[in-house]
PDB file of C-alpha atoms in Angstrom:
ATOM      1  CA  UNK A   1     -11.983  -7.295  15.862  1.00  0.00           C
ATOM      2  CA  UNK A   2     -10.862  -7.368  12.178  1.00  0.00           C
ATOM      3  CA  UNK A   3     -12.922  -6.157   9.234  1.00  0.00           C
ATOM      4  CA  UNK A   4     -12.781  -9.820   6.656  1.00  0.00           C
ATOM      5  CA  UNK A   5     -13.919  -8.671   3.462  1.00  0.00           C
ATOM      6  CA  UNK A   6     -13.497 -11.960   2.232  1.00  0.00           C
ATOM      7  CA  UNK A   7     -13.202 -15.897   3.594  1.00  0.00           C
ATOM      8  CA  UNK A   8     -12.769 -19.295   2.218  1.00  0.00           C
ATOM      9  CA  UNK A   9     -10.807 -22.897   3.097  1.00  0.00           C
ATOM     10  CA  UNK A  10      -7.790 -21.065   0.816  1.00  0.00           C
ATOM     11  CA  UNK A  11      -7.617 -17.445   1.633  1.00  0.00           C
ATOM     12  CA  UNK A  12      -8.818 -14.456   3.596  1.00  0.00           C
ATOM     13  CA  UNK A  13      -9.016 -11.057   2.550  1.00  0.00           C
ATOM     14  CA  UNK A  14      -8.751  -8.185   5.409  1.00  0.00           C
ATOM     15  CA  UNK A  15      -8.841  -4.589   6.187  1.00  0.00           C
ATOM     16  CA  UNK A  16      -5.282  -4.570   8.004  1.00  0.00           C
ATOM     17  CA  UNK A  17      -5.968  -1.815  10.984  1.00  0.00           C
ATOM     18  CA  UNK A  18      -3.569   1.136  11.096  1.00  0.00           C
ATOM     19  CA  UNK A  19      -0.507   0.715  13.699  1.00  0.00           C
ATOM     20  CA  UNK A  20      -0.849  -3.465  13.035  1.00  0.00           C
ATOM     21  CA  UNK A  21       1.945  -5.449  11.850  1.00  0.00           C
ATOM     22  CA  UNK A  22       1.135  -7.129   8.242  1.00  0.00           C
ATOM     23  CA  UNK A  23       3.704 -10.332   9.056  1.00  0.00           C
ATOM     24  CA  UNK A  24       5.405 -11.705  11.659  1.00  0.00           C
ATOM     25  CA  UNK A  25       4.769 -13.620  14.950  1.00  0.00           C
ATOM     26  CA  UNK A  26       4.788 -10.900  17.376  1.00  0.00           C
ATOM     27  CA  UNK A  27       1.379 -10.349  19.880  1.00  0.00           C
ATOM     28  CA  UNK A  28      -1.356  -7.927  18.169  1.00  0.00           C
ATOM     29  CA  UNK A  29       0.407  -8.853  14.334  1.00  0.00           C
ATOM     30  CA  UNK A  30      -2.066 -10.076  11.211  1.00  0.00           C
ATOM     31  CA  UNK A  31      -1.365 -13.541  11.410  1.00  0.00           C
ATOM     32  CA  UNK A  32      -2.439 -13.836  15.196  1.00  0.00           C
ATOM     33  CA  UNK A  33      -5.134 -11.736  14.910  1.00  0.00           C
ATOM     34  CA  UNK A  34      -6.542 -14.101  11.712  1.00  0.00           C
ATOM     35  CA  UNK A  35      -5.921 -17.670  13.455  1.00  0.00           C
ATOM     36  CA  UNK A  36      -7.748 -16.244  16.300  1.00  0.00           C
ATOM     37  CA  UNK A  37     -10.567 -14.938  14.709  1.00  0.00           C
ATOM     38  CA  UNK A  38     -11.065 -17.201  11.667  1.00  0.00           C
ATOM     39  CA  UNK A  39     -10.172 -19.896  13.739  1.00  0.00           C
ATOM     40  CA  UNK A  40      -7.807 -21.188  11.578  1.00  0.00           C
ATOM     41  CA  UNK A  41      -4.353 -23.670  12.339  1.00  0.00           C
ATOM     42  CA  UNK A  42      -1.941 -21.721   9.405  1.00  0.00           C
ATOM     43  CA  UNK A  43      -2.200 -17.818   7.704  1.00  0.00           C
ATOM     44  CA  UNK A  44       0.784 -17.324   5.288  1.00  0.00           C
ATOM     45  CA  UNK A  45       1.487 -13.581   4.788  1.00  0.00           C
ATOM     46  CA  UNK A  46       1.737 -13.217   0.805  1.00  0.00           C
ATOM     47  CA  UNK A  47       2.389  -9.230   0.373  1.00  0.00           C
ATOM     48  CA  UNK A  48       3.930  -6.235   2.166  1.00  0.00           C
ATOM     49  CA  UNK A  49       2.226  -3.436   4.237  1.00  0.00           C
ATOM     50  CA  UNK A  50       3.857  -0.936   6.211  1.00  0.00           C
ATOM     51  CA  UNK A  51       2.764  -1.005   9.872  1.00  0.00           C
ATOM     52  CA  UNK A  52       1.914   3.075   9.506  1.00  0.00           C
ATOM     53  CA  UNK A  53      -0.354   2.526   6.647  1.00  0.00           C
ATOM     54  CA  UNK A  54      -3.803   0.064   6.670  1.00  0.00           C
ATOM     55  CA  UNK A  55      -6.396  -1.069   4.021  1.00  0.00           C
ATOM     56  CA  UNK A  56      -7.219  -4.654   2.157  1.00  0.00           C
ATOM     57  CA  UNK A  57      -5.132  -7.204   2.189  1.00  0.00           C
ATOM     58  CA  UNK A  58      -5.203 -11.248   1.414  1.00  0.00           C
ATOM     59  CA  UNK A  59      -3.898 -13.952   3.224  1.00  0.00           C
ATOM     60  CA  UNK A  60      -3.199 -17.531   2.532  1.00  0.00           C
ATOM     61  CA  UNK A  61      -4.719 -20.262   4.592  1.00  0.00           C
ATOM     62  CA  UNK A  62      -3.137 -23.037   3.144  1.00  0.00           C
ATOM     63  CA  UNK A  63       0.494 -23.439   1.779  1.00  0.00           C
ATOM     64  CA  UNK A  64      -0.708 -24.198  -2.095  1.00  0.00           C
ATOM     65  CA  UNK A  65      -2.576 -20.898  -1.952  1.00  0.00           C
ATOM     66  CA  UNK A  66       0.545 -19.431  -0.561  1.00  0.00           C
ATOM     67  CA  UNK A  67       2.381 -20.724  -3.139  1.00  0.00           C
ATOM     68  CA  UNK A  68      -0.206 -19.582  -6.073  1.00  0.00           C
ATOM     69  CA  UNK A  69      -0.392 -16.169  -4.354  1.00  0.00           C
ATOM     70  CA  UNK A  70       3.329 -15.735  -4.738  1.00  0.00           C
ATOM     71  CA  UNK A  71       3.901 -16.437  -7.811  1.00  0.00           C
ATOM     72  CA  UNK A  72       1.094 -13.888  -8.346  1.00  0.00           C
ATOM     73  CA  UNK A  73       3.121 -11.170  -6.620  1.00  0.00           C
ATOM     74  CA  UNK A  74       6.725 -12.145  -8.465  1.00  0.00           C
ATOM     75  CA  UNK A  75       4.324 -12.236 -11.910  1.00  0.00           C
ATOM     76  CA  UNK A  76       2.756  -8.829 -10.726  1.00  0.00           C
ATOM     77  CA  UNK A  77      -0.240 -10.451 -12.065  1.00  0.00           C
ATOM     78  CA  UNK A  78      -1.826  -9.419  -7.618  1.00  0.00           C
ATOM     79  CA  UNK A  79      -2.461  -5.547  -8.186  1.00  0.00           C
ATOM     80  CA  UNK A  80      -2.674  -3.025  -6.234  1.00  0.00           C
ATOM     81  CA  UNK A  81      -4.125   0.077  -5.431  1.00  0.00           C
ATOM     82  CA  UNK A  82      -3.867   2.761  -3.453  1.00  0.00           C
ATOM     83  CA  UNK A  83      -4.798   6.312  -1.860  1.00  0.00           C
ATOM     84  CA  UNK A  84      -2.528   8.610  -0.349  1.00  0.00           C
ATOM     85  CA  UNK A  85      -2.799  12.169   0.416  1.00  0.00           C
ATOM     86  CA  UNK A  86       0.294  14.337  -0.891  1.00  0.00           C
ATOM     87  CA  UNK A  87       1.309  17.554   0.646  1.00  0.00           C
ATOM     88  CA  UNK A  88       1.290  19.693  -2.506  1.00  0.00           C
ATOM     89  CA  UNK A  89       0.440  19.557  -5.771  1.00  0.00           C
ATOM     90  CA  UNK A  90       1.540  17.183  -8.369  1.00  0.00           C
ATOM     91  CA  UNK A  91       2.495  18.905 -11.462  1.00  0.00           C
ATOM     92  CA  UNK A  92       0.548  16.839 -13.900  1.00  0.00           C
ATOM     93  CA  UNK A  93      -2.777  15.267 -13.926  1.00  0.00           C
ATOM     94  CA  UNK A  94      -1.477  11.650 -14.394  1.00  0.00           C
ATOM     95  CA  UNK A  95       2.706  10.123 -15.001  1.00  0.00           C
ATOM     96  CA  UNK A  96       4.430   7.346 -14.205  1.00  0.00           C
ATOM     97  CA  UNK A  97       7.514   7.498 -11.928  1.00  0.00           C
ATOM     98  CA  UNK A  98      10.375   5.320 -12.574  1.00  0.00           C
ATOM     99  CA  UNK A  99      13.261   5.199  -9.570  1.00  0.00           C
ATOM    100  CA  UNK A 100      16.204   3.582  -8.596  1.00  0.00           C
ATOM    101  CA  UNK A 101      15.543   2.557  -4.726  1.00  0.00           C
ATOM    102  CA  UNK A 102      17.744   1.952  -2.131  1.00  0.00           C
ATOM    103  CA  UNK A 103      17.056   0.938   1.088  1.00  0.00           C
ATOM    104  CA  UNK A 104      19.621   1.317   3.460  1.00  0.00           C
ATOM    105  CA  UNK A 105      18.405  -1.588   6.477  1.00  0.00           C
ATOM    106  CA  UNK A 106      20.133   0.885   9.527  1.00  0.00           C
ATOM    107  CA  UNK A 107      18.275   3.564   9.060  1.00  0.00           C
ATOM    108  CA  UNK A 108      15.003   1.654   7.978  1.00  0.00           C
ATOM    109  CA  UNK A 109      14.419   4.499   4.637  1.00  0.00           C
ATOM    110  CA  UNK A 110      14.390   4.575   1.194  1.00  0.00           C
ATOM    111  CA  UNK A 111      16.404   6.939  -0.384  1.00  0.00           C
ATOM    112  CA  UNK A 112      16.005   7.599  -4.893  1.00  0.00           C
ATOM    113  CA  UNK A 113      19.446   7.151  -6.022  1.00  0.00           C
ATOM    114  CA  UNK A 114      20.547   8.139  -9.855  1.00  0.00           C
ATOM    115  CA  UNK A 115      23.518   5.565 -10.395  1.00  0.00           C
ATOM    116  CA  UNK A 116      22.876   1.751 -10.143  1.00  0.00           C
ATOM    117  CA  UNK A 117      24.555   0.000  -7.010  1.00  0.00           C
ATOM    118  CA  UNK A 118      24.654  -3.073  -5.061  1.00  0.00           C
ATOM    119  CA  UNK A 119      21.132  -2.909  -3.187  1.00  0.00           C
ATOM    120  CA  UNK A 120      20.122  -0.651  -5.518  1.00  0.00           C
ATOM    121  CA  UNK A 121      16.181  -1.514  -7.488  1.00  0.00           C
ATOM    122  CA  UNK A 122      14.290  -0.407  -9.764  1.00  0.00           C
ATOM    123  CA  UNK A 123      10.949   0.706  -8.878  1.00  0.00           C
ATOM    124  CA  UNK A 124       7.712   1.852 -11.082  1.00  0.00           C
ATOM    125  CA  UNK A 125       4.069   3.319 -10.239  1.00  0.00           C
ATOM    126  CA  UNK A 126       1.901   5.707 -11.733  1.00  0.00           C
ATOM    127  CA  UNK A 127      -0.665   7.717 -10.124  1.00  0.00           C
ATOM    128  CA  UNK A 128      -3.845   9.765 -10.900  1.00  0.00           C
ATOM    129  CA  UNK A 129      -4.742  13.234  -9.666  1.00  0.00           C
ATOM    130  CA  UNK A 130      -7.680  12.918  -7.728  1.00  0.00           C
ATOM    131  CA  UNK A 131      -8.620  15.749  -6.374  1.00  0.00           C
ATOM    132  CA  UNK A 132      -6.720  19.034  -4.686  1.00  0.00           C
ATOM    133  CA  UNK A 133      -7.575  21.251  -1.798  1.00  0.00           C
ATOM    134  CA  UNK A 134      -6.280  24.484  -0.029  1.00  0.00           C
ATOM    135  CA  UNK A 135      -4.337  24.304   2.710  1.00  0.00           C
ATOM    136  CA  UNK A 136      -3.060  27.058   4.204  1.00  0.00           C
ATOM    137  CA  UNK A 137      -0.588  29.046   1.663  1.00  0.00           C
ATOM    138  CA  UNK A 138      -0.242  25.609  -0.305  1.00  0.00           C
ATOM    139  CA  UNK A 139      -2.268  22.626  -1.589  1.00  0.00           C
ATOM    140  CA  UNK A 140      -3.324  18.703  -0.344  1.00  0.00           C
ATOM    141  CA  UNK A 141      -3.626  16.453  -3.177  1.00  0.00           C
ATOM    142  CA  UNK A 142      -5.673  13.192  -3.536  1.00  0.00           C
ATOM    143  CA  UNK A 143      -3.726  10.543  -5.565  1.00  0.00           C
ATOM    144  CA  UNK A 144      -4.533   6.970  -6.571  1.00  0.00           C
ATOM    145  CA  UNK A 145      -1.353   4.955  -6.553  1.00  0.00           C
ATOM    146  CA  UNK A 146      -1.350   1.866  -8.702  1.00  0.00           C
ATOM    147  CA  UNK A 147       2.154  -0.482  -7.573  1.00  0.00           C
ATOM    148  CA  UNK A 148       4.200  -1.922 -10.449  1.00  0.00           C
ATOM    149  CA  UNK A 149       6.719  -3.153  -8.168  1.00  0.00           C
ATOM    150  CA  UNK A 150       6.773  -3.627  -4.075  1.00  0.00           C
ATOM    151  CA  UNK A 151       9.722  -2.121  -2.801  1.00  0.00           C
ATOM    152  CA  UNK A 152      10.349  -1.147   0.805  1.00  0.00           C
ATOM    153  CA  UNK A 153       8.163   2.347   1.151  1.00  0.00           C
ATOM    154  CA  UNK A 154       8.258   2.679  -2.433  1.00  0.00           C
ATOM    155  CA  UNK A 155       5.486   5.244  -2.207  1.00  0.00           C
ATOM    156  CA  UNK A 156       6.015   6.856   0.558  1.00  0.00           C
ATOM    157  CA  UNK A 157       9.919   7.640  -1.160  1.00  0.00           C
ATOM    158  CA  UNK A 158       9.180   8.220  -5.106  1.00  0.00           C
ATOM    159  CA  UNK A 159       6.684  11.182  -3.980  1.00  0.00           C
ATOM    160  CA  UNK A 160       9.082  12.982  -1.279  1.00  0.00           C
ATOM    161  CA  UNK A 161      12.097  12.570  -3.887  1.00  0.00           C
ATOM    162  CA  UNK A 162       9.453  14.733  -6.132  1.00  0.00           C
ATOM    163  CA  UNK A 163       9.219  17.264  -2.662  1.00  0.00           C
ATOM    164  CA  UNK A 164       5.029  15.964  -1.975  1.00  0.00           C
ATOM    165  CA  UNK A 165       6.127  13.782   0.974  1.00  0.00           C
ATOM    166  CA  UNK A 166       2.642  11.967   2.210  1.00  0.00           C
ATOM    167  CA  UNK A 167       0.896  14.113   4.471  1.00  0.00           C
ATOM    168  CA  UNK A 168       1.878  12.990   8.189  1.00  0.00           C
ATOM    169  CA  UNK A 169       4.528  10.439   7.372  1.00  0.00           C
ATOM    170  CA  UNK A 170       7.476  12.115   9.383  1.00  0.00           C
ATOM    171  CA  UNK A 171      10.339  10.032   8.479  1.00  0.00           C
ATOM    172  CA  UNK A 172       9.788  11.084   4.471  1.00  0.00           C
ATOM    173  CA  UNK A 173       9.613  14.846   5.470  1.00  0.00           C
ATOM    174  CA  UNK A 174       5.285  15.204   5.952  1.00  0.00           C
ATOM    175  CA  UNK A 175       4.798  15.248   9.025  1.00  0.00           C
ATOM    176  CA  UNK A 176       1.777  16.203  10.438  1.00  0.00           C
ATOM    177  CA  UNK A 177      -0.008  16.674  13.457  1.00  0.00           C
ATOM    178  CA  UNK A 178      -3.351  16.325  11.992  1.00  0.00           C
ATOM    179  CA  UNK A 179      -2.984  12.816  11.108  1.00  0.00           C
ATOM    180  CA  UNK A 180      -0.881   9.464  10.877  1.00  0.00           C
ATOM    181  CA  UNK A 181       0.463   9.040   7.292  1.00  0.00           C
ATOM    182  CA  UNK A 182      -2.106   9.511   4.571  1.00  0.00           C
ATOM    183  CA  UNK A 183      -1.884   5.920   2.751  1.00  0.00           C
ATOM    184  CA  UNK A 184      -4.257   3.238   2.138  1.00  0.00           C
ATOM    185  CA  UNK A 185      -4.337   0.125   0.590  1.00  0.00           C
ATOM    186  CA  UNK A 186      -7.372   0.679  -0.924  1.00  0.00           C
ATOM    187  CA  UNK A 187      -8.406  -2.049  -4.123  1.00  0.00           C
ATOM    188  CA  UNK A 188      -6.772  -6.001  -4.879  1.00  0.00           C
ATOM    189  CA  UNK A 189      -7.104  -7.598  -8.120  1.00  0.00           C
ATOM    190  CA  UNK A 190      -5.972 -10.945  -8.408  1.00  0.00           C
ATOM    191  CA  UNK A 191      -6.844 -14.631  -9.402  1.00  0.00           C
ATOM    192  CA  UNK A 192      -8.498 -16.870  -7.032  1.00  0.00           C
ATOM    193  CA  UNK A 193      -5.194 -19.712  -6.296  1.00  0.00           C
ATOM    194  CA  UNK A 194      -7.496 -22.635  -6.167  1.00  0.00           C
ATOM    195  CA  UNK A 195     -10.462 -21.572  -8.598  1.00  0.00           C
ATOM    196  CA  UNK A 196      -8.773 -19.020 -10.883  1.00  0.00           C
ATOM    197  CA  UNK A 197     -11.329 -16.809 -10.653  1.00  0.00           C
ATOM    198  CA  UNK A 198     -11.133 -13.086 -10.964  1.00  0.00           C
ATOM    199  CA  UNK A 199     -11.275 -11.256  -7.600  1.00  0.00           C
ATOM    200  CA  UNK A 200     -11.569  -7.704  -6.871  1.00  0.00           C
ATOM    201  CA  UNK A 201     -11.642  -6.106  -3.581  1.00  0.00           C
ATOM    202  CA  UNK A 202     -12.416  -2.273  -2.358  1.00  0.00           C
ATOM    203  CA  UNK A 203     -12.119  -0.753   1.078  1.00  0.00           C
ATOM    204  CA  UNK A 204     -12.194   3.066   0.906  1.00  0.00           C
ATOM    205  CA  UNK A 205     -10.546   4.745   4.255  1.00  0.00           C
ATOM    206  CA  UNK A 206     -12.311   5.465   7.382  1.00  0.00           C
ATOM    207  CA  UNK A 207     -14.520   8.579   7.125  1.00  0.00           C
ATOM    208  CA  UNK A 208     -11.546  10.977   9.284  1.00  0.00           C
ATOM    209  CA  UNK A 209      -8.724  13.452   8.593  1.00  0.00           C
ATOM    210  CA  UNK A 210      -7.520  14.415   6.053  1.00  0.00           C
ATOM    211  CA  UNK A 211      -9.482  11.366   4.185  1.00  0.00           C
ATOM    212  CA  UNK A 212     -12.918  12.907   4.430  1.00  0.00           C
ATOM    213  CA  UNK A 213     -11.144  16.557   3.075  1.00  0.00           C
ATOM    214  CA  UNK A 214     -11.647  15.048   0.149  1.00  0.00           C
ATOM    215  CA  UNK A 215     -14.651  13.246  -2.345  1.00  0.00           C
ATOM    216  CA  UNK A 216     -14.894  10.048  -2.498  1.00  0.00           C
ATOM    217  CA  UNK A 217     -17.421   9.438  -5.105  1.00  0.00           C
ATOM    218  CA  UNK A 218     -16.722   7.431  -7.829  1.00  0.00           C
ATOM    219  CA  UNK A 219     -13.361   5.298  -6.310  1.00  0.00           C
TER     220      UNK A 219
END
Protein backbone atom coordinates (compact mmCIF):
# COMPACT_ATOMS: atom_id res chain seq x y z
CA UNK A 1 0.00 0.00 0.00
CA UNK A 2 1.17 3.50 -0.83
CA UNK A 3 1.47 6.06 1.95
CA UNK A 4 -1.17 8.68 1.19
CA UNK A 5 -0.24 11.97 2.84
CA UNK A 6 -3.25 14.00 1.64
CA UNK A 7 -6.26 13.26 -0.54
CA UNK A 8 -9.28 15.23 -1.73
CA UNK A 9 -11.42 15.43 -4.85
CA UNK A 10 -8.74 17.32 -6.80
CA UNK A 11 -5.28 16.09 -5.73
CA UNK A 12 -3.48 13.28 -3.98
CA UNK A 13 -0.15 13.69 -2.18
CA UNK A 14 1.71 10.45 -1.58
CA UNK A 15 5.12 8.89 -0.97
CA UNK A 16 6.53 7.24 -4.07
CA UNK A 17 8.52 4.10 -3.23
CA UNK A 18 12.04 3.71 -4.57
CA UNK A 19 11.96 1.62 -7.74
CA UNK A 20 8.41 2.58 -8.76
CA UNK A 21 7.84 4.52 -11.99
CA UNK A 22 6.39 7.98 -11.29
CA UNK A 23 4.39 8.13 -14.52
CA UNK A 24 3.29 6.00 -17.45
CA UNK A 25 0.79 3.20 -17.74
CA UNK A 26 3.10 0.22 -17.28
CA UNK A 27 1.90 -2.23 -14.62
CA UNK A 28 2.93 -1.07 -11.16
CA UNK A 29 3.47 2.59 -12.11
CA UNK A 30 2.22 5.27 -9.71
CA UNK A 31 -0.88 6.36 -11.70
CA UNK A 32 -2.15 2.77 -11.82
CA UNK A 33 -1.39 2.16 -8.14
CA UNK A 34 -3.11 5.38 -7.07
CA UNK A 35 -6.23 4.71 -9.12
CA UNK A 36 -6.55 1.27 -7.59
CA UNK A 37 -5.91 2.39 -4.00
CA UNK A 38 -7.98 5.59 -4.07
CA UNK A 39 -10.76 4.30 -6.29
CA UNK A 40 -10.54 7.30 -8.63
CA UNK A 41 -11.06 7.25 -12.38
CA UNK A 42 -8.07 9.38 -13.38
CA UNK A 43 -4.64 10.33 -12.06
CA UNK A 44 -2.51 12.96 -13.81
CA UNK A 45 1.26 13.29 -13.13
CA UNK A 46 2.34 16.93 -12.97
CA UNK A 47 6.03 16.59 -12.05
CA UNK A 48 8.74 13.95 -12.38
CA UNK A 49 10.82 11.83 -10.06
CA UNK A 50 13.40 9.31 -11.25
CA UNK A 51 12.39 5.69 -10.78
CA UNK A 52 15.35 5.04 -8.48
CA UNK A 53 14.34 7.99 -6.24
CA UNK A 54 11.60 7.93 -3.61
CA UNK A 55 9.73 10.57 -1.70
CA UNK A 56 6.75 12.88 -1.61
CA UNK A 57 4.88 13.71 -4.83
CA UNK A 58 1.58 15.36 -5.80
CA UNK A 59 -0.80 14.03 -8.46
CA UNK A 60 -3.90 15.67 -9.91
CA UNK A 61 -7.21 13.81 -10.05
CA UNK A 62 -8.95 16.13 -12.52
CA UNK A 63 -7.84 17.89 -15.69
CA UNK A 64 -8.44 21.42 -14.28
CA UNK A 65 -6.30 20.56 -11.23
CA UNK A 66 -3.60 19.11 -13.49
CA UNK A 67 -3.55 22.26 -15.63
CA UNK A 68 -3.32 24.53 -12.58
CA UNK A 69 -0.50 22.51 -11.00
CA UNK A 70 1.36 22.34 -14.31
CA UNK A 71 1.23 26.14 -14.51
CA UNK A 72 2.79 26.31 -11.05
CA UNK A 73 5.54 23.93 -12.15
CA UNK A 74 6.29 26.04 -15.24
CA UNK A 75 6.34 29.23 -13.15
CA UNK A 76 8.62 27.70 -10.51
CA UNK A 77 5.91 28.04 -7.89
CA UNK A 78 5.80 24.34 -7.02
CA UNK A 79 8.84 24.19 -4.76
CA UNK A 80 10.70 20.89 -4.39
CA UNK A 81 13.31 20.10 -1.77
CA UNK A 82 15.45 16.98 -1.65
CA UNK A 83 17.85 15.26 0.68
CA UNK A 84 20.97 13.76 -0.89
CA UNK A 85 24.03 11.94 0.42
CA UNK A 86 27.22 12.90 -1.43
CA UNK A 87 30.46 10.97 -1.60
CA UNK A 88 32.87 13.63 -0.41
CA UNK A 89 32.51 16.98 1.30
CA UNK A 90 31.42 20.23 -0.41
CA UNK A 91 33.87 23.10 -0.02
CA UNK A 92 31.09 25.48 1.03
CA UNK A 93 28.43 25.20 3.70
CA UNK A 94 25.87 26.49 1.20
CA UNK A 95 25.98 27.41 -2.47
CA UNK A 96 23.98 27.82 -5.65
CA UNK A 97 25.00 25.69 -8.64
CA UNK A 98 24.33 27.00 -12.14
CA UNK A 99 25.17 24.92 -15.21
CA UNK A 100 24.23 24.10 -18.77
CA UNK A 101 22.95 20.52 -18.94
CA UNK A 102 22.64 18.30 -21.99
CA UNK A 103 20.68 15.06 -21.76
CA UNK A 104 21.84 12.32 -24.11
CA UNK A 105 18.72 10.27 -24.78
CA UNK A 106 20.62 7.35 -26.29
CA UNK A 107 22.67 6.94 -23.11
CA UNK A 108 19.92 8.24 -20.78
CA UNK A 109 22.56 10.35 -19.10
CA UNK A 110 22.92 14.09 -18.44
CA UNK A 111 26.17 15.99 -18.89
CA UNK A 112 27.33 19.44 -17.81
CA UNK A 113 28.51 21.32 -20.91
CA UNK A 114 30.41 24.60 -21.13
CA UNK A 115 28.99 25.94 -24.38
CA UNK A 116 25.45 26.41 -25.59
CA UNK A 117 24.37 23.72 -28.02
CA UNK A 118 21.15 22.28 -29.33
CA UNK A 119 19.34 20.60 -26.47
CA UNK A 120 21.43 22.20 -23.71
CA UNK A 121 19.34 23.88 -21.01
CA UNK A 122 20.17 26.05 -18.04
CA UNK A 123 19.95 24.36 -14.65
CA UNK A 124 20.03 25.86 -11.18
CA UNK A 125 19.82 24.50 -7.66
CA UNK A 126 20.83 25.58 -4.18
CA UNK A 127 22.13 23.33 -1.42
CA UNK A 128 22.91 23.53 2.27
CA UNK A 129 25.26 21.12 4.01
CA UNK A 130 23.36 19.54 6.91
CA UNK A 131 25.93 17.12 8.31
CA UNK A 132 28.92 15.04 7.28
CA UNK A 133 30.23 11.77 8.69
CA UNK A 134 33.53 9.94 8.12
CA UNK A 135 33.49 7.10 5.61
CA UNK A 136 36.76 5.23 5.49
CA UNK A 137 39.39 7.69 4.28
CA UNK A 138 36.74 10.15 3.07
CA UNK A 139 33.40 11.71 3.96
CA UNK A 140 29.70 11.26 3.36
CA UNK A 141 27.76 14.54 3.32
CA UNK A 142 24.03 15.02 3.83
CA UNK A 143 22.79 18.04 1.89
CA UNK A 144 19.40 19.68 1.53
CA UNK A 145 18.76 20.67 -2.09
CA UNK A 146 16.24 23.13 -3.49
CA UNK A 147 15.54 22.80 -7.20
CA UNK A 148 14.82 25.91 -9.25
CA UNK A 149 14.73 24.02 -12.57
CA UNK A 150 13.61 20.47 -13.23
CA UNK A 151 16.07 18.97 -15.70
CA UNK A 152 16.49 15.24 -16.19
CA UNK A 153 18.91 13.81 -13.59
CA UNK A 154 19.75 17.40 -12.62
CA UNK A 155 20.83 16.89 -9.00
CA UNK A 156 22.75 13.75 -9.85
CA UNK A 157 24.61 15.33 -12.79
CA UNK A 158 25.42 18.68 -11.21
CA UNK A 159 26.98 17.19 -8.08
CA UNK A 160 28.79 14.45 -10.03
CA UNK A 161 30.39 17.11 -12.25
CA UNK A 162 31.98 18.54 -9.10
CA UNK A 163 33.35 15.14 -8.04
CA UNK A 164 30.60 14.78 -5.44
CA UNK A 165 28.47 11.95 -6.84
CA UNK A 166 25.44 10.75 -4.92
CA UNK A 167 26.12 7.66 -2.86
CA UNK A 168 24.83 4.56 -4.64
CA UNK A 169 24.40 6.29 -8.00
CA UNK A 170 26.37 4.02 -10.31
CA UNK A 171 25.39 5.93 -13.46
CA UNK A 172 27.17 9.06 -12.20
CA UNK A 173 30.14 7.56 -10.41
CA UNK A 174 28.79 7.03 -6.90
CA UNK A 175 28.15 3.29 -7.08
CA UNK A 176 28.08 1.55 -3.70
CA UNK A 177 26.75 -1.86 -2.73
CA UNK A 178 25.44 -0.54 0.59
CA UNK A 179 22.46 1.28 -0.88
CA UNK A 180 20.63 2.53 -3.93
CA UNK A 181 20.94 6.13 -5.11
CA UNK A 182 20.78 8.30 -1.97
CA UNK A 183 18.31 10.93 -3.16
CA UNK A 184 14.93 11.58 -1.54
CA UNK A 185 12.14 14.05 -2.31
CA UNK A 186 11.31 15.20 1.19
CA UNK A 187 9.31 18.42 0.90
CA UNK A 188 6.78 19.96 -1.49
CA UNK A 189 5.27 23.41 -1.33
CA UNK A 190 2.50 24.58 -3.68
CA UNK A 191 -0.89 26.27 -3.79
CA UNK A 192 -3.97 24.08 -3.90
CA UNK A 193 -5.04 24.14 -7.56
CA UNK A 194 -8.67 24.95 -6.72
CA UNK A 195 -8.80 26.72 -3.36
CA UNK A 196 -5.42 28.46 -3.64
CA UNK A 197 -4.51 27.47 -0.07
CA UNK A 198 -0.77 27.25 0.59
CA UNK A 199 0.21 23.63 1.22
CA UNK A 200 3.44 22.08 2.53
CA UNK A 201 4.11 18.37 2.87
CA UNK A 202 7.23 16.78 4.39
CA UNK A 203 8.31 13.15 4.64
CA UNK A 204 11.76 12.12 5.83
CA UNK A 205 13.54 9.16 4.20
CA UNK A 206 13.37 5.67 5.71
CA UNK A 207 15.40 4.81 8.79
CA UNK A 208 17.87 2.66 6.85
CA UNK A 209 21.26 3.04 5.17
CA UNK A 210 22.52 5.59 4.38
CA UNK A 211 19.95 7.92 5.95
CA UNK A 212 20.32 6.49 9.45
CA UNK A 213 23.95 7.61 9.51
CA UNK A 214 22.75 11.19 9.92
CA UNK A 215 20.71 13.19 12.41
CA UNK A 216 17.43 14.28 10.80
CA UNK A 217 16.25 16.51 13.64
CA UNK A 218 15.26 20.00 12.59
CA UNK A 219 14.74 19.25 8.91
